[in-house]
CSV table of C-alpha atoms and ligand atoms in Angstrom, one decimal:
chain,number,residue,atom,x,y,z
M,1,MET,CA,42.6,-11.7,0.7
M,2,SER,CA,45.1,-9.3,2.1
M,3,GLU,CA,43.7,-5.8,2.4
M,4,THR,CA,45.2,-3.0,0.3
M,5,VAL,CA,45.0,0.7,1.1
M,6,LEU,CA,44.4,2.4,-2.2
M,7,GLN,CA,46.6,5.1,-3.8
M,8,TYR,CA,44.5,7.6,-5.7
M,9,SER,CA,45.3,8.4,-9.3
M,10,THR,CA,42.8,11.0,-10.6
M,11,SER,CA,44.2,13.3,-13.3
M,12,PRO,CA,43.8,17.1,-13.1
M,13,VAL,CA,41.8,18.8,-15.8
M,14,ASN,CA,42.7,22.1,-17.5
M,15,PRO,CA,39.7,24.3,-16.6
M,16,THR,CA,40.7,26.8,-19.3
M,17,THR,CA,40.0,24.4,-22.2
M,18,THR,CA,37.1,25.5,-24.3
M,19,ARG,CA,34.2,23.2,-23.7
M,20,PRO,CA,30.9,22.6,-25.5
M,21,ALA,CA,28.4,25.2,-24.4
M,22,THR,CA,25.2,23.4,-25.5
M,23,PHE,CA,23.9,19.9,-25.2
M,24,ALA,CA,24.0,19.4,-29.0
M,25,GLU,CA,27.7,20.3,-29.1
M,26,LEU,CA,28.4,18.1,-26.1
M,27,LEU,CA,26.6,15.1,-27.6
M,28,THR,CA,28.6,15.6,-30.9
M,29,ALA,CA,31.9,15.7,-28.9
M,30,VAL,CA,30.9,12.7,-26.7
M,31,ARG,CA,30.0,10.6,-29.8
M,32,SER,CA,33.3,11.5,-31.4
M,33,LEU,CA,35.4,10.7,-28.4
M,34,ALA,CA,33.4,7.4,-27.8
M,35,LYS,CA,34.6,6.3,-31.3
M,36,SER,CA,38.2,7.7,-31.2
M,37,VAL,CA,39.0,7.0,-27.5
M,38,SER,CA,36.5,4.7,-25.6
M,39,ALA,CA,36.1,2.1,-28.4
M,40,VAL,CA,39.9,2.0,-29.0
M,41,HIS,CA,40.7,1.2,-25.3
M,42,ALA,CA,37.6,-0.9,-24.5
M,43,PRO,CA,39.3,-4.2,-25.3
M,44,SER,CA,42.3,-3.6,-22.9
M,45,VAL,CA,39.9,-2.1,-20.2
M,46,ASP,CA,37.9,-5.4,-20.4
M,47,LYS,CA,40.9,-7.7,-20.7
M,48,GLU,CA,42.9,-6.2,-17.8
M,49,ALA,CA,39.8,-5.3,-15.7
M,50,ARG,CA,41.3,-1.8,-15.4
M,51,PHE,CA,39.6,1.6,-15.0
M,52,PRO,CA,38.9,3.3,-18.4
M,53,HIS,CA,41.3,6.2,-17.7
M,54,GLU,CA,41.5,7.3,-21.4
M,55,SER,CA,37.7,7.5,-21.7
M,56,LEU,CA,37.2,9.4,-18.5
M,57,GLN,CA,40.0,11.8,-19.3
M,58,ALA,CA,38.5,12.5,-22.7
M,59,LEU,CA,35.0,13.0,-21.1
M,60,LYS,CA,36.5,15.4,-18.6
M,61,GLY,CA,38.2,17.3,-21.4
M,62,VAL,CA,34.8,18.1,-23.0
M,63,GLY,CA,33.2,18.9,-19.7
M,64,ALA,CA,30.9,15.9,-19.8
M,65,LEU,CA,31.2,15.2,-16.1
M,66,SER,CA,29.3,18.4,-15.3
M,67,ALA,CA,26.5,17.9,-17.8
M,68,ALA,CA,24.1,17.2,-15.0
M,69,VAL,CA,25.0,20.2,-12.9
M,70,PRO,CA,22.3,22.9,-13.0
M,71,ARG,CA,23.1,25.9,-15.3
M,72,GLU,CA,23.0,28.4,-12.4
M,73,LEU,CA,25.9,26.5,-10.9
M,74,GLY,CA,27.9,26.5,-14.2
M,75,GLY,CA,26.9,23.1,-15.6
M,76,LEU,CA,24.9,22.4,-18.7
M,77,GLY,CA,21.8,21.5,-16.7
M,78,CYS,CA,21.0,18.6,-19.0
M,79,SER,CA,17.6,16.9,-18.8
M,80,MET,CA,17.1,13.2,-18.1
M,81,ARG,CA,16.6,12.6,-21.9
M,82,GLU,CA,19.9,14.4,-22.7
M,83,LEU,CA,21.9,12.5,-20.0
M,84,ALA,CA,20.5,9.2,-21.2
M,85,GLN,CA,21.6,10.0,-24.8
M,86,LEU,CA,25.1,10.8,-23.5
M,87,CYS,CA,25.3,7.5,-21.5
M,88,SER,CA,24.1,5.4,-24.5
M,89,ALA,CA,26.6,7.1,-26.8
M,90,VAL,CA,29.5,6.1,-24.6
M,91,SER,CA,28.3,2.6,-23.6
M,92,GLY,CA,28.1,1.5,-27.2
M,93,ALA,CA,31.8,2.0,-27.4
M,94,CYS,CA,32.7,0.8,-23.9
M,95,GLY,CA,30.1,-0.5,-21.5
M,96,SER,CA,32.2,0.2,-18.4
M,97,SER,CA,32.8,3.8,-19.4
M,98,GLY,CA,29.1,4.3,-20.0
M,99,MET,CA,28.3,2.8,-16.6
M,100,VAL,CA,30.9,5.0,-14.8
M,101,LEU,CA,29.4,8.1,-16.5
M,102,ALA,CA,25.8,7.0,-15.6
M,103,MET,CA,26.7,6.3,-12.0
M,104,HIS,CA,28.4,9.7,-11.7
M,105,TYR,CA,25.4,11.5,-13.1
M,106,ILE,CA,23.2,9.7,-10.6
M,107,GLN,CA,25.3,11.0,-7.7
M,108,ILE,CA,25.3,14.5,-9.1
M,109,ALA,CA,21.5,14.4,-9.5
M,110,CYS,CA,21.1,13.5,-5.8
M,111,LEU,CA,23.4,16.4,-4.8
M,112,ALA,CA,21.9,19.0,-7.1
M,113,ARG,CA,18.3,18.1,-6.4
M,114,HIS,CA,18.5,17.5,-2.6
M,115,GLY,CA,21.6,19.6,-1.6
M,116,ALA,CA,20.8,22.6,-3.8
M,117,GLY,CA,20.4,25.9,-2.0
M,118,THR,CA,22.9,25.0,0.7
M,119,PRO,CA,26.2,27.0,0.5
M,120,PHE,CA,28.3,23.8,0.8
M,121,PHE,CA,26.7,21.8,-2.0
M,122,ASP,CA,26.3,24.9,-4.3
M,123,ASN,CA,30.0,25.6,-4.0
M,124,TYR,CA,30.9,21.9,-4.3
M,125,LEU,CA,29.0,21.6,-7.6
M,126,ARG,CA,30.5,24.9,-8.9
M,127,ASP,CA,34.0,23.5,-8.2
M,128,LEU,CA,33.1,20.2,-9.7
M,129,VAL,CA,32.3,22.0,-13.0
M,130,ARG,CA,35.8,23.5,-13.0
M,131,HIS,CA,37.7,20.4,-11.9
M,132,GLN,CA,35.5,17.7,-13.5
M,133,TRP,CA,35.5,15.7,-10.3
M,134,LEU,CA,34.2,12.1,-10.5
M,135,ILE,CA,31.7,10.9,-7.8
M,136,ALA,CA,31.3,7.2,-6.9
M,137,SER,CA,28.6,5.6,-4.7
M,138,MET,CA,28.4,3.2,-1.8
M,139,THR,CA,24.9,1.9,-1.2
M,140,SER,CA,25.6,-1.7,-0.8
M,141,GLU,CA,26.8,-3.0,2.6
M,142,VAL,CA,28.0,-6.2,4.1
M,143,GLY,CA,24.9,-7.6,6.0
M,144,THR,CA,22.1,-5.8,4.1
M,145,PHE,CA,22.0,-8.4,1.2
M,146,GLY,CA,21.5,-6.1,-1.7
M,147,GLU,CA,18.7,-4.2,-0.1
M,148,THR,CA,19.7,-0.5,-0.7
M,149,ARG,CA,16.9,0.9,1.5
M,150,THR,CA,18.4,-0.3,4.7
M,151,SER,CA,21.8,0.5,6.3
M,152,ILE,CA,23.7,-0.9,9.2
M,153,CYS,CA,26.4,1.9,9.4
M,154,ALA,CA,25.4,5.2,10.8
M,155,VAL,CA,26.7,8.8,10.5
M,156,GLN,CA,27.9,10.0,14.0
M,157,ARG,CA,27.8,13.8,14.6
M,158,ASP,CA,30.4,15.3,16.9
M,159,GLY,CA,29.9,19.1,16.9
M,160,ASP,CA,30.6,20.5,13.5
M,161,PHE,CA,32.0,17.2,12.2
M,162,PHE,CA,30.8,13.7,11.4
M,163,THR,CA,32.5,10.3,11.3
M,164,LEU,CA,31.2,7.6,9.0
M,165,ASP,CA,32.6,4.1,8.5
M,166,LYS,CA,31.1,1.6,6.1
M,167,ASP,CA,31.9,-2.0,4.9
M,168,ALA,CA,30.6,-1.9,1.3
M,169,THR,CA,30.2,-5.1,-0.7
M,170,THR,CA,30.6,-3.3,-4.1
M,171,GLY,CA,32.0,0.1,-4.8
M,172,SER,CA,32.4,1.0,-8.5
M,173,TYR,CA,35.5,3.0,-9.3
M,174,CYS,CA,35.8,4.1,-5.6
M,175,GLY,CA,39.6,3.8,-6.0
M,176,HIS,CA,39.5,6.3,-8.9
M,177,ALA,CA,36.9,8.8,-7.7
M,178,ASP,CA,37.3,12.3,-6.1
M,179,ALA,CA,34.3,11.7,-3.8
M,180,ILE,CA,31.8,9.0,-2.7
M,181,LEU,CA,28.2,9.4,-1.9
M,182,VAL,CA,27.4,7.0,0.9
M,183,THR,CA,24.1,5.8,2.3
M,184,CYS,CA,23.9,5.2,6.1
M,185,ARG,CA,21.5,5.5,9.0
M,186,ARG,CA,20.7,9.1,10.2
M,187,ASP,CA,22.4,8.4,13.5
M,188,ALA,CA,23.3,5.5,15.8
M,189,GLU,CA,19.8,5.2,17.2
M,190,ALA,CA,17.9,5.4,13.9
M,191,PRO,CA,16.2,2.3,12.5
M,192,ALA,CA,17.8,0.6,9.5
M,193,SER,CA,15.5,2.3,7.0
M,194,ASP,CA,15.9,5.8,8.3
M,195,GLN,CA,18.8,6.7,6.0
M,196,VAL,CA,20.6,9.8,4.8
M,197,LEU,CA,23.2,10.4,2.1
M,198,VAL,CA,26.6,11.7,3.0
M,199,LEU,CA,29.2,13.1,0.6
M,200,VAL,CA,32.8,12.2,1.5
M,201,ARG,CA,35.5,13.9,-0.4
M,202,LYS,CA,38.9,12.3,-1.1
M,203,GLN,CA,40.5,14.3,1.6
M,204,ASP,CA,37.9,13.1,4.1
M,205,TYR,CA,38.4,9.3,3.7
M,206,LYS,CA,40.5,6.3,3.6
M,207,ILE,CA,39.3,3.2,1.8
M,208,THR,CA,40.7,-0.3,2.1
M,209,GLN,CA,39.9,-2.8,-0.6
M,210,THR,CA,38.4,-6.0,0.9
M,211,THR,CA,37.5,-8.1,-2.1
M,212,THR,CA,38.5,-8.5,-5.8
M,213,TRP,CA,36.7,-7.6,-9.0
M,214,ASP,CA,37.5,-10.3,-11.5
M,215,THR,CA,34.0,-10.5,-13.1
M,216,MET,CA,32.4,-11.7,-16.3
M,217,GLY,CA,31.6,-8.2,-17.5
M,218,MET,CA,31.6,-4.5,-16.6
M,219,ARG,CA,35.2,-5.2,-15.7
M,220,GLY,CA,36.4,-1.6,-16.1
M,221,THR,CA,33.9,-0.3,-13.5
M,222,CYS,CA,36.5,-1.7,-10.9
M,223,SER,CA,33.9,-2.5,-8.3
M,224,PRO,CA,35.4,-4.6,-5.5
M,225,GLY,CA,34.3,-4.3,-1.8
M,226,PHE,CA,35.8,-1.5,0.3
M,227,LYS,CA,35.9,-0.5,3.9
M,228,LEU,CA,35.4,3.2,4.3
M,229,GLU,CA,36.6,5.3,7.2
M,230,SER,CA,35.7,9.0,6.9
M,231,ARG,CA,35.5,12.2,8.9
M,232,GLY,CA,34.2,15.6,7.5
M,233,PRO,CA,32.2,18.7,8.2
M,234,VAL,CA,28.5,18.1,8.9
M,235,GLU,CA,27.4,20.3,5.9
M,236,GLN,CA,28.3,17.3,3.7
M,237,ILE,CA,25.3,15.4,5.0
M,238,VAL,CA,22.7,15.8,2.3
M,239,PRO,CA,19.6,17.5,3.8
M,240,GLY,CA,16.3,15.5,4.0
M,241,SER,CA,15.9,11.8,4.1
M,242,TYR,CA,17.2,9.2,1.7
M,243,ALA,CA,13.7,7.8,1.4
M,244,ASP,CA,12.9,11.0,-0.6
M,245,SER,CA,16.1,11.4,-2.5
M,246,SER,CA,16.0,7.7,-3.4
M,247,ALA,CA,12.5,7.8,-4.8
M,248,GLN,CA,12.8,11.3,-6.4
M,249,SER,CA,16.3,11.0,-7.8
M,250,MET,CA,18.5,8.0,-7.1
M,251,VAL,CA,16.0,5.4,-8.5
M,252,PRO,CA,14.7,7.3,-11.5
M,253,TYR,CA,18.2,8.4,-12.6
M,254,SER,CA,19.6,4.9,-12.0
M,255,HIS,CA,16.9,3.0,-13.9
M,256,ILE,CA,16.5,5.4,-16.8
M,257,LEU,CA,20.2,6.0,-17.4
M,258,TRP,CA,21.1,2.3,-16.9
M,259,ALA,CA,18.3,1.4,-19.4
M,260,ALA,CA,19.7,3.9,-21.9
M,261,LEU,CA,23.3,2.6,-21.5
M,262,TRP,CA,22.3,-1.0,-21.7
M,263,TRP,CA,20.4,-0.1,-24.9
M,264,GLY,CA,23.6,1.5,-26.2
M,265,ILE,CA,25.4,-1.8,-25.8
M,266,ALA,CA,22.6,-3.6,-27.6
M,267,ALA,CA,22.6,-0.9,-30.4
M,268,ASP,CA,26.3,-1.4,-30.9
M,269,ALA,CA,25.9,-5.2,-31.2
M,270,PHE,CA,23.1,-4.6,-33.6
M,271,GLY,CA,25.3,-2.3,-35.6
M,272,LYS,CA,27.9,-5.0,-36.0
M,273,ALA,CA,25.2,-7.5,-37.1
M,274,ALA,CA,23.8,-5.0,-39.6
M,275,ALA,CA,27.3,-4.4,-41.1
M,276,PHE,CA,27.9,-8.1,-41.3
M,277,VAL,CA,24.6,-8.8,-43.2
M,278,ARG,CA,25.1,-5.8,-45.5
M,279,GLN,CA,28.6,-7.2,-46.3
M,280,GLY,CA,27.0,-10.5,-47.2
M,281,ALA,CA,24.4,-8.7,-49.4
M,282,ARG,CA,27.1,-6.9,-51.3
M,283,LYS,CA,28.8,-10.2,-52.1
M,284,SER,CA,25.6,-11.6,-53.7
M,285,ALA,CA,23.9,-8.6,-55.3
M,286,GLY,CA,20.2,-8.9,-56.0
M,287,THR,CA,19.5,-11.5,-53.3
M,288,ILE,CA,18.5,-10.8,-49.7
M,289,PRO,CA,20.8,-12.7,-47.3
M,290,ALA,CA,19.1,-15.4,-45.2
M,291,ASN,CA,20.0,-13.6,-41.9
M,292,ALA,CA,18.4,-10.3,-43.1
M,293,GLY,CA,15.0,-11.5,-41.7
M,294,ARG,CA,16.5,-11.9,-38.2
M,295,LEU,CA,18.1,-8.5,-38.6
M,296,ALA,CA,14.7,-6.9,-39.2
M,297,GLU,CA,13.4,-8.6,-36.1
M,298,ALA,CA,16.3,-7.4,-34.0
M,299,SER,CA,15.8,-3.9,-35.3
M,300,MET,CA,12.2,-4.0,-34.2
M,301,GLU,CA,13.2,-5.2,-30.7
M,302,LEU,CA,15.8,-2.5,-30.4
M,303,GLN,CA,13.3,0.2,-31.4
M,304,ALA,CA,10.9,-1.0,-28.6
M,305,GLN,CA,13.7,-1.0,-26.1
M,306,ARG,CA,14.7,2.5,-27.1
M,307,HIS,CA,11.2,3.8,-26.9
M,308,ASN,CA,10.8,2.4,-23.4
M,309,TRP,CA,13.6,4.5,-21.8
M,310,LEU,CA,13.1,7.5,-24.0
M,311,THR,CA,9.4,7.7,-23.1
M,312,LEU,CA,10.1,7.5,-19.4
M,313,ALA,CA,12.9,10.0,-19.7
M,314,ASN,CA,10.5,12.4,-21.4
M,315,GLU,CA,7.9,11.7,-18.8
M,316,PHE,CA,10.4,12.3,-16.0
M,317,ASP,CA,11.4,15.6,-17.5
M,318,ALA,CA,7.8,16.7,-18.0
M,319,ILE,CA,6.8,15.9,-14.4
M,320,ASP,CA,10.0,17.3,-13.0
M,321,SER,CA,9.5,20.7,-14.7
M,322,ARG,CA,6.1,21.2,-13.2
M,323,PRO,CA,5.9,23.1,-10.0
M,324,GLY,CA,5.6,20.5,-7.2
M,325,GLY,CA,5.9,17.7,-9.8
M,326,ARG,CA,8.7,16.0,-7.9
M,327,GLN,CA,6.1,14.8,-5.4
M,328,ASP,CA,4.7,12.5,-8.1
M,329,PHE,CA,7.9,10.5,-8.0
M,330,LEU,CA,6.9,9.3,-4.5
M,331,SER,CA,3.8,7.6,-5.9
M,332,MET,CA,3.5,3.8,-6.3
M,333,GLY,CA,2.5,4.2,-9.9
M,334,TRP,CA,5.8,5.9,-10.7
M,335,ALA,CA,7.8,3.4,-8.6
M,336,LEU,CA,6.2,0.6,-10.6
M,337,LYS,CA,7.1,2.3,-13.9
M,338,MET,CA,10.7,2.5,-12.8
M,339,ASN,CA,10.8,-1.1,-11.7
M,340,HIS,CA,9.3,-2.3,-14.9
M,341,LEU,CA,11.8,-0.3,-17.0
M,342,LYS,CA,14.8,-1.7,-15.0
M,343,ILE,CA,13.7,-5.3,-15.3
M,344,SER,CA,12.6,-5.1,-18.9
M,345,ALA,CA,15.7,-3.2,-20.1
M,346,SER,CA,18.1,-5.5,-18.3
M,347,GLU,CA,16.4,-8.6,-19.7
M,348,ALA,CA,16.1,-7.2,-23.2
M,349,THR,CA,19.7,-6.2,-23.6
M,350,PRO,CA,21.3,-9.7,-23.3
M,351,LYS,CA,18.6,-11.0,-25.6
M,352,ALA,CA,19.4,-8.3,-28.2
M,353,VAL,CA,23.1,-9.1,-28.0
M,354,HIS,CA,22.2,-12.8,-28.4
M,355,SER,CA,20.2,-12.0,-31.5
M,356,ALA,CA,23.2,-10.2,-33.0
M,357,LEU,CA,25.4,-13.2,-32.1
M,358,GLN,CA,23.0,-15.5,-34.0
M,359,ILE,CA,23.0,-13.2,-37.0
M,360,ILE,CA,26.7,-12.9,-37.3
M,361,GLY,CA,27.6,-16.5,-36.2
M,362,ILE,CA,31.1,-17.6,-35.4
M,363,LEU,CA,32.8,-14.3,-36.1
M,364,ALA,CA,30.8,-12.8,-33.2
M,365,TYR,CA,31.7,-15.7,-31.0
M,366,LYS,CA,35.5,-15.2,-31.7
M,367,ASN,CA,37.3,-12.9,-29.4
M,368,ASP,CA,39.7,-11.7,-32.0
M,369,SER,CA,37.3,-10.7,-34.8
M,370,PRO,CA,36.0,-7.2,-35.6
M,371,TYR,CA,32.5,-8.7,-35.2
M,372,SER,CA,33.3,-10.0,-31.7
M,373,LEU,CA,30.4,-9.7,-29.2
M,374,GLY,CA,32.0,-11.3,-26.1
M,375,ARG,CA,32.4,-8.1,-24.2
M,376,HIS,CA,28.9,-6.8,-25.1
M,377,TYR,CA,27.4,-10.1,-24.0
M,378,ARG,CA,29.2,-10.2,-20.7
M,379,ASP,CA,28.6,-6.5,-19.9
M,380,ALA,CA,24.9,-6.9,-20.7
M,381,LEU,CA,24.5,-9.8,-18.1
M,382,SER,CA,25.3,-7.4,-15.2
M,383,GLY,CA,22.1,-5.5,-15.6
M,384,ALA,CA,19.8,-8.1,-14.0
M,385,LEU,CA,22.1,-8.3,-10.9
M,386,MET,CA,22.7,-4.5,-10.4
M,387,ILE,CA,20.0,-4.5,-7.8
M,388,SER,CA,18.6,-8.0,-8.3
M,389,ASN,CA,15.7,-8.2,-10.7
M,390,ASP,CA,14.1,-10.8,-8.4
M,391,ARG,CA,14.3,-8.3,-5.5
M,392,ILE,CA,12.7,-5.6,-7.6
M,393,ALA,CA,10.0,-7.9,-8.9
M,394,ALA,CA,9.1,-8.9,-5.4
M,395,LYS,CA,8.6,-5.2,-4.5
M,396,SER,CA,6.5,-4.6,-7.6
M,397,ALA,CA,4.3,-7.6,-6.8
M,398,SER,CA,3.5,-6.3,-3.3
M,399,MET,CA,2.8,-2.8,-4.7
M,400,LEU,CA,0.4,-4.3,-7.2
M,401,MET,CA,-1.6,-5.9,-4.4
M,402,VAL,CA,-2.6,-2.5,-3.0
M,403,LEU,CA,-2.3,-0.1,-6.0
M,404,LYS,CA,-5.6,1.4,-7.1
M,405,ASP,CA,-5.6,2.4,-10.8
M,406,ASP,CA,-6.8,5.9,-11.4
D,501,FAD,C1,28.6,-3.8,-12.5
D,501,FAD,C2,28.1,-3.5,-11.1
D,501,FAD,C3,28.4,-2.4,-10.4
D,501,FAD,C4,28.0,-2.1,-9.1
D,501,FAD,N1,28.4,-0.9,-8.5
D,501,FAD,C5,28.0,-0.7,-7.3
D,501,FAD,C6,28.3,0.6,-6.6
D,501,FAD,O1,29.0,1.4,-7.2
D,501,FAD,N2,27.9,0.8,-5.4
D,501,FAD,C7,27.2,-0.1,-4.7
D,501,FAD,O2,26.9,0.2,-3.6
D,501,FAD,N3,26.8,-1.3,-5.3
D,501,FAD,C8,27.2,-1.6,-6.6
D,501,FAD,N4,26.8,-2.7,-7.1
D,501,FAD,C9,26.0,-3.7,-6.3
D,501,FAD,C10,24.6,-3.9,-6.8
D,501,FAD,O3,23.9,-2.7,-6.9
D,501,FAD,C11,23.8,-4.9,-5.8
D,501,FAD,O4,23.7,-4.3,-4.6
D,501,FAD,C12,24.5,-6.2,-5.7
D,501,FAD,O5,24.9,-6.6,-7.0
D,501,FAD,C13,23.5,-7.2,-5.1
D,501,FAD,O6,24.3,-8.3,-4.8
D,501,FAD,P1,23.6,-9.7,-4.6
D,501,FAD,O7,23.2,-10.2,-5.9
D,501,FAD,O8,24.6,-10.6,-3.8
D,501,FAD,O9,22.4,-9.5,-3.6
D,501,FAD,P2,20.9,-9.8,-3.5
D,501,FAD,O10,20.1,-8.7,-4.0
D,501,FAD,O11,20.7,-10.2,-2.0
D,501,FAD,O12,20.7,-11.1,-4.4
D,501,FAD,C14,21.1,-12.4,-4.0
D,501,FAD,C15,20.2,-13.4,-4.5
D,501,FAD,O13,19.0,-13.4,-3.7
D,501,FAD,C16,17.9,-13.3,-4.6
D,501,FAD,N5,16.8,-12.4,-4.0
D,501,FAD,C17,17.0,-11.3,-3.3
D,501,FAD,N6,15.9,-10.8,-2.9
D,501,FAD,C18,14.9,-11.5,-3.4
D,501,FAD,C19,13.5,-11.5,-3.3
D,501,FAD,N7,12.8,-10.6,-2.7
D,501,FAD,N8,12.8,-12.5,-4.0
D,501,FAD,C20,13.5,-13.5,-4.6
D,501,FAD,N9,14.8,-13.5,-4.7
D,501,FAD,C21,15.5,-12.6,-4.1
D,501,FAD,C22,18.4,-12.7,-5.9
D,501,FAD,O14,17.6,-13.1,-7.0
D,501,FAD,C23,19.8,-13.3,-6.0
D,501,FAD,O15,19.7,-14.6,-6.5
D,501,FAD,C24,27.2,-3.1,-8.4
D,501,FAD,C25,26.9,-4.3,-9.1
D,501,FAD,C26,27.3,-4.5,-10.4
D,501,FAD,C27,26.9,-5.8,-11.1
């Protein structure tokens, strides 16, 4: 295809607007905007494969984009459990909006947890709170075949500045973001697995779209391939190695928040099924509709799926709040828990939507019905591919060969 240099279109946010000051207030505001804004625009976002501008603008308006920024830097300092609830609240209304929010939180977690204490990243995160900047990520790369823990591109230092070019296969909402967090080799001599994270701000880069994004689902994430050309100050290279930031932050935040948002999609599908069955029950008072049994079964599956991500979010928060606890995230046992969660959640979600489809029947199969589940189904199918489940399962299998239970 012909390459297009993107024009950016991020909207400014009024920093003087009163924003929720507690997580409870924020969750209420996010639930409300999910219903009144995200759900309303979800069909056109999906149909036109366009960025969910309305949702993101509403989320910025209530300060949701800085929920993951630590309190000392002006954010709400939300825990994993809290961020997961925010993502699932949005994804039930619009899967793409929920995914954008989750991916943004993942990038903030990496910056706050591994860049914290350096003047550049502290100031950057303070400014992000004010401006509600949106951060995208580029981990995938042409030639690494979906393996996020290797890079071909390398950051090149030249005095106080770096240059970094990358040919990414998939870059969600990169054309709509204020910054991108990029994985690359530490320098031109480093092996493929010796990676670092580099933050490139809008003023530091040019991106050129190289492929299209006409997908089955998650169409509003707008995730085609991009060529990145960037130059910026070396302070924007996140301290430490990506091996650590991946295990301690990128992977747990990705897998727990994704599991929560996929559950949100399943829960919304279940809600439609429940409404459909109750409507049937009202029509024939005194009898239990035939599909109520399936509904009870679906409710049970949904509960198990919810407990899976909630338990691991709680466990993450408990470990993380212990002095030195973050080291535990480097263990094989924790890595396996994350792998198991990602695979089971991404497999359970399409099954849950399928159950809802069976319960509702033809009205769920139709695209123009209030019970339609086409978008839920298609969005849910992306989970198994977002870092291939087979790739993750192969890593789990090799870990299990050497893991010693304690
Ligand atoms: C909605 C969505 C949004 C995304 N957003 C971003 C983003 O913002 N930034 C970004 O960098 N990336 C993003 N990605 C890319 C994503 O994270 C993966 O890197 C990409 O989808 C993997 O592509 P692949 O399936 O071709 O690669 P692969 O992982 O190479 O898989 C290709 C095939 O090989 C098989 N396979 C691979 N390894 C093994 C193995 N060990 N054993 C058995 N079979 C194996 C797989 O099962 C699959 O069939 C996004 C993807 C999706 C779906």
